[in-house]
Amino acid sequence: MAFPVTRMRRLRHTEALRSLARETRLTPESLVYPMFICPGSGVRKEVRSMPGVSNLSVDEAVKEARETRALGVPAIILFGLPEKKDEVATGAWADDGIVQRAARAIKNEVRDLVIIGDVCLCEYMSHGHCGIVKAGAQSLGAAAAAPPATAEYEIVNDASLELLARTAVSLARAGVDIIAPSDMMDGRVGAIRKALDQAGYLNTPILSYAAKFASGFYGPFREAADSAPQFGDRRSYQMDPANIREAMREIELDIEEGADMIMVKPAMPYLDVIAAARERFDLPLAAYQVSGEYAMIEAAARNQWIDRERVMMESLLCIRRAGASIILTYHAKEAAKLLA
Ligand code: PBG
């Protein structure tokens, strides 16, 4: 029955009516707050391209974690800026690595906060790639004068799996509750599951960055985590933004390998991928509202071109409407405050 019997505006007249008709709700319990851990103590260094987000030393991270929990946000995800980088990502899997130290300290102080450990090598590799680099014709000395052309290096898949598995086990040992591989090597979920099980971490879940696209929206993160590749780009391992069917295959394979939860990343430009994944798979589904998405909102708001709080809440709500049950966002704390 159409107009005039049907009037869609009837249910929009008051906030109470709108609330009854509302299909999607945002709650702090679905948010995850990312944190960047750096060496030193008393350090709180704001990231230039991410106003409001800082590199935090372990002691400051503990404070931040406590505050996050108090706001009703159940989980954080940790990234590390190691003291030293090398060609085997020692800082990623060392038991006294920066994230391992932060995880221990936070677990001690804020017991009921879920700690997610991002498993990747790029922040810990001198070349900034997410796997082991094999040089071709040209050598890749640390101070490689001329960056090699694509044909002259390769990100080696299978050898990288061992380092990723080692990282996962070391993080679990440090008290990390959920292991989240973001490297996009083939077979990493299976390799990590096997290593965790062998080490006795049968109950440590894997949240796989299953459909992670090679995105320009990661720009500010690479400044925050000092993880930009020193040559080339990540297109030989992260996905082509053009592909949604391939994203479904990536997710399916990660589930077969033992992923407990899956993620689509970035979020807002990929809402169709989130919706398709929700439709097709029954695992908890996370979406990562990445650094560039955050930076765009903050920059436009600073110019008074948009209403910051309104756009922030709208983007998070819409990511949930698309089908994500978990949202990783740099706005987690602020959103939780507004939802309280
Ligand atoms: C590590 C990693 C990245 C992000 C999360 N884990 C960067 C990248 O792949 O280059 C991006 C997160 C963000 O932009 O907020 N591989």
mmCIF file of N, CA and C in Angstrom, residues 63 77 101 152 205 222-223 228:
data_model
loop_
_atom_site.group_PDB
_atom_site.id
_atom_site.type_symbol
_atom_site.label_atom_id
_atom_site.label_comp_id
_atom_site.label_asym_id
_atom_site.label_seq_id
_atom_site.Cartn_x
_atom_site.Cartn_y
_atom_site.Cartn_z
ATOM 1 N N LYS A 63 48.359 3.136 31.619
ATOM 2 C CA LYS A 63 47.363 4.152 31.989
ATOM 3 C C LYS A 63 46.247 4.225 30.946
ATOM 4 N N ILE A 77 44.167 -3.419 20.737
ATOM 5 C CA ILE A 77 45.098 -4.156 19.874
ATOM 6 C C ILE A 77 46.424 -3.414 19.899
ATOM 7 N N ARG A 101 56.416 -6.859 26.353
ATOM 8 C CA ARG A 101 56.546 -6.157 27.643
ATOM 9 C C ARG A 101 55.262 -5.405 27.981
ATOM 10 N N GLU A 152 63.589 -7.328 -8.691
ATOM 11 C CA GLU A 152 64.850 -7.651 -8.026
ATOM 12 C C GLU A 152 64.702 -8.114 -6.585
ATOM 13 N N PRO A 205 42.437 -17.762 20.702
ATOM 14 C CA PRO A 205 41.779 -17.616 19.398
ATOM 15 C C PRO A 205 42.625 -16.825 18.391
ATOM 16 N N ARG A 222 51.511 4.005 8.944
ATOM 17 C CA ARG A 222 52.928 3.707 8.674
ATOM 18 C C ARG A 222 53.826 4.759 9.301
ATOM 19 N N GLU A 223 53.277 5.963 9.478
ATOM 20 C CA GLU A 223 54.021 6.978 10.223
ATOM 21 C C GLU A 223 53.956 6.643 11.722
ATOM 22 N N ALA A 228 56.691 1.901 7.049
ATOM 23 C CA ALA A 228 56.572 2.014 5.591
ATOM 24 C C ALA A 228 57.640 1.169 4.919
#
